[in-house]
Coordinates of C-alpha atoms and ligand atoms in Angstrom, one line a residue:
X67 CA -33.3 -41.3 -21.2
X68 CA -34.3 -43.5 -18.0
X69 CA -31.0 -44.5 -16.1
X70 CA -30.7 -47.9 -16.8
X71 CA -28.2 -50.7 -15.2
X72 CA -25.4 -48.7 -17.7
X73 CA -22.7 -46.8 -15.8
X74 CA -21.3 -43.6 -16.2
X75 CA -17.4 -42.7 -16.4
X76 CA -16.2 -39.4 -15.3
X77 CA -12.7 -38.6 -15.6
X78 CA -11.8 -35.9 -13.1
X79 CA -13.5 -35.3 -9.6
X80 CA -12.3 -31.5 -9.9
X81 CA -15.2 -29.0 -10.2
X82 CA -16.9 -29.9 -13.1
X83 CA -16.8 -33.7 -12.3
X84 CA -17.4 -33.7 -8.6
X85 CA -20.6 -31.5 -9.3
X86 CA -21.8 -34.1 -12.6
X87 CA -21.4 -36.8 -10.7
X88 CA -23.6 -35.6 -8.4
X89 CA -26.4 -34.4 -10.6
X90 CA -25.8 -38.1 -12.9
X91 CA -25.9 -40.5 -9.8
X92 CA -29.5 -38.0 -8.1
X93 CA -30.9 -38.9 -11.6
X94 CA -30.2 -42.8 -10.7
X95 CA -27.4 -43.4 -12.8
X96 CA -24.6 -45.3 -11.6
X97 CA -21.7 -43.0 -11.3
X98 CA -18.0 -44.0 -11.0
X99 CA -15.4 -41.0 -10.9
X100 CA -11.7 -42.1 -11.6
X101 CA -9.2 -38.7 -10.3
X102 CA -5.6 -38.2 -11.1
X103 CA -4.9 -36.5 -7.7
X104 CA -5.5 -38.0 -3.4
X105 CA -8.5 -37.1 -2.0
X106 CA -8.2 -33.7 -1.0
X107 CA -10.2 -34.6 2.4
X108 CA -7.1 -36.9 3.4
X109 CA -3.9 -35.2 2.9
X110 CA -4.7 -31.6 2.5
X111 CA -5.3 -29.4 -0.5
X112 CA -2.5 -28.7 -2.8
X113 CA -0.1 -27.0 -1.4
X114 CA -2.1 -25.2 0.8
X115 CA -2.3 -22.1 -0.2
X116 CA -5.7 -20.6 -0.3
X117 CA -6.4 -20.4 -3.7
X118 CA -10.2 -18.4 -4.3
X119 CA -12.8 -18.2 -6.9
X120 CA -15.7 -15.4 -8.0
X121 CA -18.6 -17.4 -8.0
X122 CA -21.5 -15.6 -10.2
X123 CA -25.4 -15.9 -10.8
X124 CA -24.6 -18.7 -13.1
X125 CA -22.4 -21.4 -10.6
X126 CA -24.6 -20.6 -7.8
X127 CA -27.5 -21.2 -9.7
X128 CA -26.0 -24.9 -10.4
X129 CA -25.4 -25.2 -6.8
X130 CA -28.7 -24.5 -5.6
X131 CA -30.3 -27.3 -8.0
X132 CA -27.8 -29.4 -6.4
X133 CA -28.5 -28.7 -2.6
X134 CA -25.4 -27.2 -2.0
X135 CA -25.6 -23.0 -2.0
X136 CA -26.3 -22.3 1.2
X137 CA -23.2 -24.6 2.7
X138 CA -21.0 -22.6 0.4
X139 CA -22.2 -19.0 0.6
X140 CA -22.2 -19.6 4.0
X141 CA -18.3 -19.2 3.7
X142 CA -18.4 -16.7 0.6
X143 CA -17.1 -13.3 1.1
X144 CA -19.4 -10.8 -1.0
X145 CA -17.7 -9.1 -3.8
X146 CA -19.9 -5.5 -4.6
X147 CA -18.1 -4.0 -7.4
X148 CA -14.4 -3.4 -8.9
X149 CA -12.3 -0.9 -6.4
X150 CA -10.2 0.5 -8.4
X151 CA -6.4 1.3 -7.4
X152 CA -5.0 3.9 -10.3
X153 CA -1.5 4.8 -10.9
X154 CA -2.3 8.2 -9.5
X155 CA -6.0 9.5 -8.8
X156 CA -8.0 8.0 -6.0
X157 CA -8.8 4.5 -5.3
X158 CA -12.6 4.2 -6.0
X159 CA -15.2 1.6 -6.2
X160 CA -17.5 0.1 -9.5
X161 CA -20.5 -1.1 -8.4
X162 CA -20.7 -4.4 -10.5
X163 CA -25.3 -4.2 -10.1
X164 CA -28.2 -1.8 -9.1
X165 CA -27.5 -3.1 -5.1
X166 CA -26.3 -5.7 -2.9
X167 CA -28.6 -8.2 -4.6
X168 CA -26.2 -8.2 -7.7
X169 CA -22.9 -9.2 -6.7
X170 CA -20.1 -12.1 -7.0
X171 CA -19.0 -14.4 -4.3
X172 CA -15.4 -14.9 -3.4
X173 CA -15.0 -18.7 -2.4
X174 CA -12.0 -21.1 -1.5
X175 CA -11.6 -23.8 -4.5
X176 CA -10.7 -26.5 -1.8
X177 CA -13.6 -26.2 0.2
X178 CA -15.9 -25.9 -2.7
X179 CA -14.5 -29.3 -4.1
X180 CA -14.6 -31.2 -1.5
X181 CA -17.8 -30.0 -0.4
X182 CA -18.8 -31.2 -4.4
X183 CA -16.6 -34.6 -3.8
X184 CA -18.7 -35.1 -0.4
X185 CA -22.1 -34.4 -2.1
X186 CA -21.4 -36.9 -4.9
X187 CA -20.5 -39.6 -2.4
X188 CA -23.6 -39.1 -0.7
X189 CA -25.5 -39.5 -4.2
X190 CA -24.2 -42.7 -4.7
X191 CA -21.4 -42.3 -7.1
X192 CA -17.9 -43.9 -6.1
X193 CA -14.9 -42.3 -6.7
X194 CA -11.5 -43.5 -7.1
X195 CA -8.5 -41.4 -5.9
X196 CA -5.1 -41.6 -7.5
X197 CA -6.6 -42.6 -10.6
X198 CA -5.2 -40.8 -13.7
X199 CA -6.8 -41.3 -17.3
X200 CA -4.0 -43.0 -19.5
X201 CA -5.5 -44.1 -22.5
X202 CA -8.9 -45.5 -24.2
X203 CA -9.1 -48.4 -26.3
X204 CA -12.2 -47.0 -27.8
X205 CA -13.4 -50.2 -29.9
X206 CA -12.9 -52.7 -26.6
X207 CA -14.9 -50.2 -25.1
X208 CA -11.7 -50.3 -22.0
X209 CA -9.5 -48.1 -20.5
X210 CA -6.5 -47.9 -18.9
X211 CA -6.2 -45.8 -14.9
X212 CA -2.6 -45.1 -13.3
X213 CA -1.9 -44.4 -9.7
X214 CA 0.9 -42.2 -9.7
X215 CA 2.2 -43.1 -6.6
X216 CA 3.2 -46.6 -6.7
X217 CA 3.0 -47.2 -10.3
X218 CA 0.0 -49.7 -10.7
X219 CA -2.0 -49.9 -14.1
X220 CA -5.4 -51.1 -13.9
X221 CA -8.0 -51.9 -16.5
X222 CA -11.6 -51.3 -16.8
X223 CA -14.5 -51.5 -19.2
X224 CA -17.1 -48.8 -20.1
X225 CA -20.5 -47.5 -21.3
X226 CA -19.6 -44.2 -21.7
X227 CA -17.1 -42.1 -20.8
X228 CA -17.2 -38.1 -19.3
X229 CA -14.4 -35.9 -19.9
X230 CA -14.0 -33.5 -16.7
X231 CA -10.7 -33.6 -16.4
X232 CA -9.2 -29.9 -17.5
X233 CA -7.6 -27.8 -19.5
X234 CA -5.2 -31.0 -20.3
X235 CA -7.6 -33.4 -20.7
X236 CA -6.2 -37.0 -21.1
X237 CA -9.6 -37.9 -22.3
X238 CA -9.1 -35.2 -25.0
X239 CA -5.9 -36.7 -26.0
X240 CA -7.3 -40.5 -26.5
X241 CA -10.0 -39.1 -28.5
X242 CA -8.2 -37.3 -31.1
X243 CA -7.2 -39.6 -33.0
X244 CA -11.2 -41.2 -33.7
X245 CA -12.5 -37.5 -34.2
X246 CA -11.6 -34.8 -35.6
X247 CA -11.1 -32.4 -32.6
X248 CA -8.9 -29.6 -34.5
X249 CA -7.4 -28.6 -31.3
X250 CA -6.4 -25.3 -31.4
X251 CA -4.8 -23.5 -27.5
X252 CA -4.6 -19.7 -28.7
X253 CA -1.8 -18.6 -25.5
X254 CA -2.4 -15.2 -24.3
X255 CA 1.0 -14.2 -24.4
X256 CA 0.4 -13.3 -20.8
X257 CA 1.5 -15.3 -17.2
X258 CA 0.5 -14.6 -14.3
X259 CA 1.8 -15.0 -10.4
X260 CA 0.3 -15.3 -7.2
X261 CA 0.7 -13.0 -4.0
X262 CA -0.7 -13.4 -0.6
X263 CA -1.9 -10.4 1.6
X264 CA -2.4 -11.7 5.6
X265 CA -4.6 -10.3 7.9
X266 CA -3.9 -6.8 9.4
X267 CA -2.5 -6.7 12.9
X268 CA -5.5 -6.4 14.7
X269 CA -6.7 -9.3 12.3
X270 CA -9.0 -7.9 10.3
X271 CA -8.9 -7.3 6.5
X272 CA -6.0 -5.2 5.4
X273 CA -8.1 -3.6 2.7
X274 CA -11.8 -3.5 1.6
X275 CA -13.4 -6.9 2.2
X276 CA -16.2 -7.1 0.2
X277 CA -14.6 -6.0 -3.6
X278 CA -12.2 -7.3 -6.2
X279 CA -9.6 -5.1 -6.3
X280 CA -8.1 -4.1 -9.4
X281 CA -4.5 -2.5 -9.8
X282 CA -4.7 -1.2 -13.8
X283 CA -2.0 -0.6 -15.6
X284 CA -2.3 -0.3 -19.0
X285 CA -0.9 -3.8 -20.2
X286 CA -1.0 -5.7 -17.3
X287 CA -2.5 -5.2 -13.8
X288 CA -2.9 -7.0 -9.9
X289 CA -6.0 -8.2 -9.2
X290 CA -7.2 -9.6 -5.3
X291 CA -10.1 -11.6 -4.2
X292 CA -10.9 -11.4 -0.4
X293 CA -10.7 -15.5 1.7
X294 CA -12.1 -15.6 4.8
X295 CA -9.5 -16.0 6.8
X296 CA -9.1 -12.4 5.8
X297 CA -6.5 -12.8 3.7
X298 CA -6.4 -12.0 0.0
X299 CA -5.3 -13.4 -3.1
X300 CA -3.4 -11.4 -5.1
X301 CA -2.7 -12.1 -8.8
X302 CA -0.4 -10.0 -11.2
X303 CA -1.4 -10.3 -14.9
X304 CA 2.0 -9.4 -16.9
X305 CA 3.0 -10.1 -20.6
X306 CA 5.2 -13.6 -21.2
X307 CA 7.8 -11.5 -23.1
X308 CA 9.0 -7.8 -23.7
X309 CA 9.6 -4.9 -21.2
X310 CA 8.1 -5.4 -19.1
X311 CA 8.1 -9.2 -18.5
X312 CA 7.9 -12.3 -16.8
X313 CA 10.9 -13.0 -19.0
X314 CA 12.3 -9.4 -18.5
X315 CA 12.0 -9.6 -14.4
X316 CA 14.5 -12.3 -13.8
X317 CA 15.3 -12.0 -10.5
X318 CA 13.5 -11.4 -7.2
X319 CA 15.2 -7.9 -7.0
X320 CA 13.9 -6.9 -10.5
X321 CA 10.3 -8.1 -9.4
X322 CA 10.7 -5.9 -6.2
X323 CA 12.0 -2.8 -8.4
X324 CA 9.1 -3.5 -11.1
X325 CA 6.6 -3.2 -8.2
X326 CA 7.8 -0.4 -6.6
X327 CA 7.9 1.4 -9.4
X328 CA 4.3 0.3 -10.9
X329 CA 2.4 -1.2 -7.7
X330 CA 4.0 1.1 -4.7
X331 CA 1.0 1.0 -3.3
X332 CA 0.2 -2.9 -2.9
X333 CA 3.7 -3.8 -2.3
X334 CA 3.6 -2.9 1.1
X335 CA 0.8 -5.0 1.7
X336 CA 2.1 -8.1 0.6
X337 CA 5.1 -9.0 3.2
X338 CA 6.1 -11.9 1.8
X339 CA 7.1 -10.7 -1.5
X340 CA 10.0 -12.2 -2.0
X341 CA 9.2 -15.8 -1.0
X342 CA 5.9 -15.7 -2.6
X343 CA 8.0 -14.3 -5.7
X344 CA 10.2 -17.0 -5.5
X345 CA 8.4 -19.7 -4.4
X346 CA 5.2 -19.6 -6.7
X347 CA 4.9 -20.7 -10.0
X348 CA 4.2 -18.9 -13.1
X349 CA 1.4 -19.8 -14.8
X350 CA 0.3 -19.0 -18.4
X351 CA -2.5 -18.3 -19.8
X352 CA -4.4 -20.3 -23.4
X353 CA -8.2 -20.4 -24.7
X354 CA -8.3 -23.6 -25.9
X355 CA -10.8 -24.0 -29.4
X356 CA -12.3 -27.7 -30.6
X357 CA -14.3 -28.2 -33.6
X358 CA -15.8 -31.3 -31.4
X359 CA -16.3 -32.3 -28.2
X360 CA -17.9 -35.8 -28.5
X361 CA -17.0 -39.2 -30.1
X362 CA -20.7 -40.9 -30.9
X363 CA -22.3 -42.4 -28.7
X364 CA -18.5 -43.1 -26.3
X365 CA -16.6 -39.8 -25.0
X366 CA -17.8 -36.3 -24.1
X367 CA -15.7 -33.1 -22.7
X368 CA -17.0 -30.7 -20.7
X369 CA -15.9 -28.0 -18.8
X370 CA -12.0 -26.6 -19.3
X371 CA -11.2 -30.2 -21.2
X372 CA -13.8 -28.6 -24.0
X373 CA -13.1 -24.6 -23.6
X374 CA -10.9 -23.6 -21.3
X375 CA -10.8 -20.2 -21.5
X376 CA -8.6 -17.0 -19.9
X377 CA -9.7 -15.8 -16.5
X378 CA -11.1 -11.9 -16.9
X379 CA -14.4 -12.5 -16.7
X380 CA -14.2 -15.1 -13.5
X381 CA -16.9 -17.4 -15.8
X382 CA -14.7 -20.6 -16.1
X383 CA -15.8 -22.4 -13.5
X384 CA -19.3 -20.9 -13.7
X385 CA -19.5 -22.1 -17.5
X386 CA -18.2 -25.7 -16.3
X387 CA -21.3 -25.7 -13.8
X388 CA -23.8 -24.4 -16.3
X389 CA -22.1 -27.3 -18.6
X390 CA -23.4 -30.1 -16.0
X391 CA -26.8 -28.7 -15.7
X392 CA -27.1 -28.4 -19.4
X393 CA -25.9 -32.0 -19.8
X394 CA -28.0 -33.2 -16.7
X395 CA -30.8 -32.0 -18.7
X396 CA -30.2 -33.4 -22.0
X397 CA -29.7 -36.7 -20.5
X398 CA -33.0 -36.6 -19.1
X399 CA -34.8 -35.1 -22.4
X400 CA -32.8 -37.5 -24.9
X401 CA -33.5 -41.1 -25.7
X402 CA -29.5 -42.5 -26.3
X403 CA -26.0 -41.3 -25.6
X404 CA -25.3 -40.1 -29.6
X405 CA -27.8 -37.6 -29.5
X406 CA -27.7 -36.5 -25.8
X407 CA -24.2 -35.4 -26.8
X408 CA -24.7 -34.4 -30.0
X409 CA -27.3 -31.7 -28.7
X410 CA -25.2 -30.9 -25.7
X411 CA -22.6 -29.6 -28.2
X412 CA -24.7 -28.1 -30.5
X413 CA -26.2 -26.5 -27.1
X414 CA -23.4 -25.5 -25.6
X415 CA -20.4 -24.8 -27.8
X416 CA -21.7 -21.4 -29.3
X417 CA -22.5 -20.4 -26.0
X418 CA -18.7 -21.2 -24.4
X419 CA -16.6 -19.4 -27.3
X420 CA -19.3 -16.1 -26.7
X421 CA -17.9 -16.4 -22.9
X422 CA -14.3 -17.2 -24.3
X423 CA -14.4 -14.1 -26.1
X424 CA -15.7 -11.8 -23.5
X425 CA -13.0 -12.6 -21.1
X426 CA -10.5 -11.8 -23.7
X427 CA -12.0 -8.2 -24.3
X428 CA -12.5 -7.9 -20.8
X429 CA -8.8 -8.2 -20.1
X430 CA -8.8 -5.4 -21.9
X431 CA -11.5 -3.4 -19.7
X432 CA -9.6 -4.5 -16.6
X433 CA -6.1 -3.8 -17.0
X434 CA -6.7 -0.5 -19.3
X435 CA -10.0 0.8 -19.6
X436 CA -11.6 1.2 -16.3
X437 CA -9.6 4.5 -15.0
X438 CA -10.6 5.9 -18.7
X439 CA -12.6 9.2 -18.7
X440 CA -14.5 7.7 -21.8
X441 CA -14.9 4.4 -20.1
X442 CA -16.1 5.9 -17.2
X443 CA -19.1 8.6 -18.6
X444 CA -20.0 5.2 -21.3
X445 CA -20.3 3.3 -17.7
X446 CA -22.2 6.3 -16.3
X447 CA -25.0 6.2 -19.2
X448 CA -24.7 2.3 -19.2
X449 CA -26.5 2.8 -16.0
X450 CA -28.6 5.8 -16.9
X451 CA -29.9 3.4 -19.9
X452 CA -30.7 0.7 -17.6
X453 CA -32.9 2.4 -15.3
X454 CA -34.8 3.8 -18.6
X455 CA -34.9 0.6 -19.8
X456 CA -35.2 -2.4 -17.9
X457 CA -35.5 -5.9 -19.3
X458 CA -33.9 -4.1 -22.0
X459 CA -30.8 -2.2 -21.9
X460 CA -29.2 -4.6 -19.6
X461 CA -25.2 -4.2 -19.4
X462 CA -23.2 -6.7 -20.3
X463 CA -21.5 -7.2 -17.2
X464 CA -25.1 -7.9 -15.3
X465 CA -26.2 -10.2 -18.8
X466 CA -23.1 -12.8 -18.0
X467 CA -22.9 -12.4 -13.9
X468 CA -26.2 -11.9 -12.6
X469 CA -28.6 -14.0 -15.3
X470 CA -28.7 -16.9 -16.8
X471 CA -29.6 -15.8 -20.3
X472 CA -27.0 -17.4 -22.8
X473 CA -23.7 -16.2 -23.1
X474 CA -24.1 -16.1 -26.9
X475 CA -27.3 -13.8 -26.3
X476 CA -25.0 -11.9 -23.7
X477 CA -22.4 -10.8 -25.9
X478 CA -24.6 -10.2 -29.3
X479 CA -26.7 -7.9 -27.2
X480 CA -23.6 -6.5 -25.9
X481 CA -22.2 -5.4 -29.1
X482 CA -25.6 -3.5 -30.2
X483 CA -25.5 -1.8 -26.6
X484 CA -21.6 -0.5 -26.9
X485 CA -22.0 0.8 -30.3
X486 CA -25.0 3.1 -28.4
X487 CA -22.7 3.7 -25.8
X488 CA -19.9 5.0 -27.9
X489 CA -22.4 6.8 -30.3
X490 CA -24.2 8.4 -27.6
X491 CA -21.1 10.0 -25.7
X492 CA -19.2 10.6 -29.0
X493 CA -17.8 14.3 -28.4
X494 CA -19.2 14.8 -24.4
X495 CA -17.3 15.2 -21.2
X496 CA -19.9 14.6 -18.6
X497 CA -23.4 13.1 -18.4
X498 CA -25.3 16.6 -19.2
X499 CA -23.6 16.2 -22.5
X500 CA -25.4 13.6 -23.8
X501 CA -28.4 13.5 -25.9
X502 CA -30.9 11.0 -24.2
X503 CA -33.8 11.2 -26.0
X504 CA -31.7 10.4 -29.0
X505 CA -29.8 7.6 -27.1
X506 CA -33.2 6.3 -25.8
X507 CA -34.2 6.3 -29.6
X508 CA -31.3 4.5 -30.2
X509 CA -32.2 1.6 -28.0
X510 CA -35.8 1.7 -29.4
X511 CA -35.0 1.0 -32.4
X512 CA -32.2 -1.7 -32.0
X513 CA -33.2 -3.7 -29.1
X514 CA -35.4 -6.2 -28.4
X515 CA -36.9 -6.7 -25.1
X516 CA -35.1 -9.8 -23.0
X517 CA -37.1 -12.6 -23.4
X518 CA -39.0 -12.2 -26.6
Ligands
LIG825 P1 -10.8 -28.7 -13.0 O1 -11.5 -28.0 -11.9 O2 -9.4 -28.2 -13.4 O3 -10.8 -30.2 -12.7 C1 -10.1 -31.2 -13.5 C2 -9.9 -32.4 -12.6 O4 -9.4 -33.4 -13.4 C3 -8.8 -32.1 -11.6 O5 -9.2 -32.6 -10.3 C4 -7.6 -32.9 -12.1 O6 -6.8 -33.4 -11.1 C5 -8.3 -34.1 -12.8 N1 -7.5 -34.7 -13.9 C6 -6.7 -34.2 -14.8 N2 -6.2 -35.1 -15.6 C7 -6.7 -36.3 -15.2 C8 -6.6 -37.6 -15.7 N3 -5.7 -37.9 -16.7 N4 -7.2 -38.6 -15.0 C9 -8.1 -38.3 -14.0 N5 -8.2 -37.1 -13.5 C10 -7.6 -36.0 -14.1 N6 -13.4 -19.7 -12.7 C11 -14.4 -18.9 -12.3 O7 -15.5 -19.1 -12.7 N7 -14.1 -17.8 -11.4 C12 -12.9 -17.6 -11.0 O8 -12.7 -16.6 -10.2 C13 -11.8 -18.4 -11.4 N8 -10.6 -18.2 -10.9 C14 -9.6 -19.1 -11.2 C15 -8.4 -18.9 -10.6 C16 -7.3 -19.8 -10.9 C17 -5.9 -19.6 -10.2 C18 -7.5 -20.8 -11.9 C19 -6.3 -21.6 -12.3 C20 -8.7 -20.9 -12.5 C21 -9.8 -20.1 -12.2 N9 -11.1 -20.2 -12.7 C22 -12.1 -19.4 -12.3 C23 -11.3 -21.3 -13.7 C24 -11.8 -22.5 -13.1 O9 -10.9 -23.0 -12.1 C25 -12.0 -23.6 -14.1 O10 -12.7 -23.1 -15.2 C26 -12.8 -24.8 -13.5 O11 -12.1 -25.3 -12.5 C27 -13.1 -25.8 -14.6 O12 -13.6 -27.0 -14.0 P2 -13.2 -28.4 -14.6 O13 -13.9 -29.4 -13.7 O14 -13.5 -28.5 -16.0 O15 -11.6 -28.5 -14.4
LIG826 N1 -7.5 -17.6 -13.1 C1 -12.7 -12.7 -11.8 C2 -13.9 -11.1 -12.7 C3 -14.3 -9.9 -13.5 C4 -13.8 -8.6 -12.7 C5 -14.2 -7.3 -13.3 C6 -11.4 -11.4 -13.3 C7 -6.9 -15.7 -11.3 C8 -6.2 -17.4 -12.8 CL1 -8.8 -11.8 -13.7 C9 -10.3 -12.2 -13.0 C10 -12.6 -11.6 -12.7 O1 -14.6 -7.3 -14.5 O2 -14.2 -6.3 -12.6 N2 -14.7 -11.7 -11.9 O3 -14.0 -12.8 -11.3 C11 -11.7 -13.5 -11.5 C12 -10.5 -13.3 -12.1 O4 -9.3 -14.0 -11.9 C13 -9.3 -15.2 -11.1 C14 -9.2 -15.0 -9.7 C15 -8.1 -16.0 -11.7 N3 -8.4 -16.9 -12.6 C16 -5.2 -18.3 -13.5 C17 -5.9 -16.5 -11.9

C-alpha cells in the first residue's frame, strides 16, 4: 500500500505501539496513538522501581531498522550466559553463544519506552496521554477514549484500528463479539514477586554484572537481571498453590523462613526483604491463545494483546518488535487493509505459539534442568555439534536469541536436535563417552542446512 490521507489508530503507546507508530508514521502514514496511562516523560515511570528487560538479536534487530540501538545499548548491561547458583555445588556460569558477540542485553523498560514514545513524536505521529480504549462501535467506524483521571469521554472516528495495548487488551474485548477470537488464557499456575538488590558499599555490583543469574530449585527458582545503576532485579518464580506457595507463605515471616531455607544465599543480598515482600505485588503468570487476531479490513492485535506469553525465554517483547516490523512490511507489500492483516496473521501467528511454547519448556530448563548432570554433558555435545556443524546444528537457545530465523523454524529444528542430544548421551557420564561419528551421522541424516 502507498500511505494515503487514511489515518492509523494505535491503542497503546507501550512497547509494541510506541515502536509501530514509529515505523507507520516513517512510512508516511498518519499516526495517532490514544494510551491509557500519563506520559511517562512527565510524572515519572510507574512507581519507580527499575523494572529491566533481556533484550535479544531479534528486538535489537527492530531497533536498529528504527534508528534507535545505539541510544539504547548505550545503557544496556551485557548479559554472557546463565550463572548458575545451585542448592549446593558451586555457582558457575553458561555461556549463552560461541563469545561475546552472542549475548542478551539487560535494559530499563522506562527508558526504552520513552525513548520509543520520543522517536514516534519525532516521526510525526501524535499521541494522546490519559486515553484508555473503552469501546468500538465497529459499523460507525467510532470509538469511545476515557481519561481516567477526571472522567471525560470523548469520541472519535476511524480508518483502522491497531491493537497494542497488552495482555488485556480493550481492543481485544470490543472485537469479540464481530469475530470469533476463541480466547483462551492457559495460567501457569505460577506467580511471581519482585526483589531489589542495591549497589555494594563501595557501589559497585554486588554480584556478577554481566549474567542472568539463576537460583534453580526444582519447581520454582530466583532469577536477576543486572540495571545500571548497579542494582539488580530479582524475580522469584513460585507455584500459585501447594507447599510451597504464594498461597502457602502468608506472611512476611514465612517468606523470610522459605528463603532461608531454599535461597540462603541471595537472601543476604537483598536488604530490603521484607518491605519489598510486602510492598510488591504478586503477579501471575497466563499464555494467552486466539484463533484470530484481525476483524477485516477494521482491527488488528499485536504484540501481548494477540499472544502474550510466559516470560522464560525473555522473547515477549522481542516477539512484539519482530510483530511491528513484520506488519511494517506487509503494509508496504499489500494493496488494502483486509489482506495486509490477513497475511500478517497467517505470517505471524504460527510463529508466536512456536515462541509461546518454548518459554513454557524452558521454565522447565531454568528452574530444574540446568544443575542436571544429563543436562549438562547434552549441553556439552550441544556445543561439540555446533562447532562440527555450523549453519547446521545450531542450538536452540542461539536459533531464538541470536538469529532471526522463525520461531516456528527454531523450535521444529529444535526438537530433531534434542532427540540427537538425548540419543547420543543415552548411557555416558562424560564427553569421551559419546559416540561422535555416530552422532555426526545422526545430524547428517536429519538436518538440513539453515537456509535451504
Ligand atoms: P505493553 O508493553 O504491555 O504495552 C501495552 C500498552 O497499552 C501499555 O502502555 C498500556 O498502558 C496500554 N493500554 C492498555 N490498555 C489500554 C487501553 N484500554 N487504552 C489505551 N492504552 C491501553 N519480554 C522480553 O522480551 N524480555 C524480557 O526480559 C521481559 N521481561 C519482562 C518482565 C516483566 C516484569 C514483564 C511484566 C514482562 C516482561 N517481558 C519481557 C514481556 C514484555 O514486557 C511484553 O511482551 C511487551 O511489553 C509486550 O509489548 P506490548 O506493547 O504488546 O504491551
Ligand atoms: N516477566 C529472560 C531468559 C532466558 C534465560 C535462560 C528468562 C520477569 C516477568 Cl524468567 C526470564 C529469561 O534461559 O537462561 N532471557 O531473558 C527474562 C526472564 O524474565 C523476565 C525478566 C521477566 N519477565 C513477569 C518477570
Amino acid at each position: 500500500m502507498v500511505p494515503d490521507s487514511s489515518k492509523v489508530t494505535i491503542f497503546g503507546a507501550g512497547l509494541a505501539g510506541a515502536l509501530l507508530a514509529t515505523l507507520l508514521a516513517r512510512q508516511g502514514w498518519q499516526v495517532e496513538v490514544f494510551e491509557k496511562r500519563p506520559d511517562p516523560r512527565r510524572k515519572g515511570y510507574e512507581g519507580g522501581r527499575s523494572i529491566n528487560l533481556a533484550l535479544a538479536e531479534r528486538g535489537l534487530h527492530a531497533l536498529r531498522v528504527a534508528g534507535l540501538a545505539d541510544a539504547v545499548m548505550a545503557q544496556a548491561v551485557m548479559m554472557r550466559g546463565r550463572m548458575v547458583h545451585p542448592q549446593s555445588g558451586e555457582v558457575h556460569l553458561q555461556r549463552y553463544g560461541k563469545d561475546d558477540s552472542e549475548v542478551i542485553w539487560s535494559v530499563h523498560r522506562g527508558r526504552l519506552n520513552i525513548a520509543l514514545i520520543d522517536a514516534a513524536e519525532a516521526a510525526g505521529a501524535s499521541i494522546r496521554f490519559d486515553a484508555r480504549l473503552d469501546g468500538v462501535d465497529f459499523a460507525g467506524k467510532r470509538f469511545t477514549v476515557v481519561d481516567d483521571h477526571d472522567r471525560r469521554r470523548v469520541s472519535h472516528a476511524f480508518e483502522v484500528l491497531i491493537g497494542a495495548d497488552g495482555a488485556g487488551s480493550s481492543l481485544r474485548q470490543a472485537m469479540a463479539p464481530h469475530v470469533a477470537m476463541n480466547e483462551r488464557f492457559e495460567s501457569l499456575g505460577h506467580g511471581y514477586k519482585e526483589l531489589e538488590i542495591p549497589p555494594a558499599d563501595d557501589g559497585g555490583f554486588r554480584i556478577e554484572a554481566n549474567a542472568l543469574h539463576i537460583w534453580p530449585r526444582g519447581h520454582y527458582m530466583c532469577i536477576a537481571l543486572p540495571n545500571t545503576e548497579k542494582t539488580f532485579t530479582v524475580t522469584l518464580f513460585l507455584p500459585s498453590e501447594g507447599d510451597p506457595s504464594f498461597a502457602s507463605i502468608d506472611s512476611v515471616g514465612a517468606a523470610r523462613a522459605f528463603f532461608e531455607r531454599d535461597f540462603a544465599d541471595a537472601l543476604p543480598l537483598v536488604p530490603d526483604f521484607d518491605a519489598d515482600w510486602a510492598g510488591h505485588p504478586t503477579g501471575v503468570l497466563a499464555t494467552l491463545y486466539l484463533d484470530a487476531w484481525h476483524l477485516d479490513d477494521r482491527a488488528l492485535l499485536i504484540g501481548d494483546a494477540a499472544h502474550a506469553m510466559v516470560p522464560f525465554h525473555g522473547q515477549g517483547m522481542n516477539c512484539a518488535f519482530e510483530d511491528c516490523l513484520a506488519l511494517a512490511r506487509q503494509i508496504e507489500s499489500s494493496s488494502d487493509w483486509a489482506s495486509v492483516f490477513a497475511k500478517f496473521e497467517a505470517k505471524r501467528k504460527p510463529n508466536a505459539e512456536a515462541i509461546q511454547a518454548m518459554a513454557l519448556e524452558n521454565y522447565v530448563e531454568m528452574r530444574d534442568r540446568v544443575d542436571d548432570a544429563d543436562f549438562l554433558l547434552q549441553r556439552q555435545l550441544e556445543r561439540v555439534l555446533a562447532e562440527r556443524h555450523p549453519g547446521v546444528f545450531v542450538p536452540r537457545y542461539s536459533m531464538v536469541s541470536f538469529m532471526r530465523i522463525p520461531y516456528a523454524t527454531a523450535f521444529e529444528r529444535g526438537k530433531l536436535q534434542r532427540a540427537i542430544l538425548i540419543e547420543a548421551t543415552r548411557g555416558c557420564r562424560e564427553l569421551a563417552d559419546v559416540d561422535l561419528a555416530a552422532a555426526d551421522a545422526m545430524v547428517r541424516e536429519r538436518i538440513k542446512p539453515l537456509g535451504t
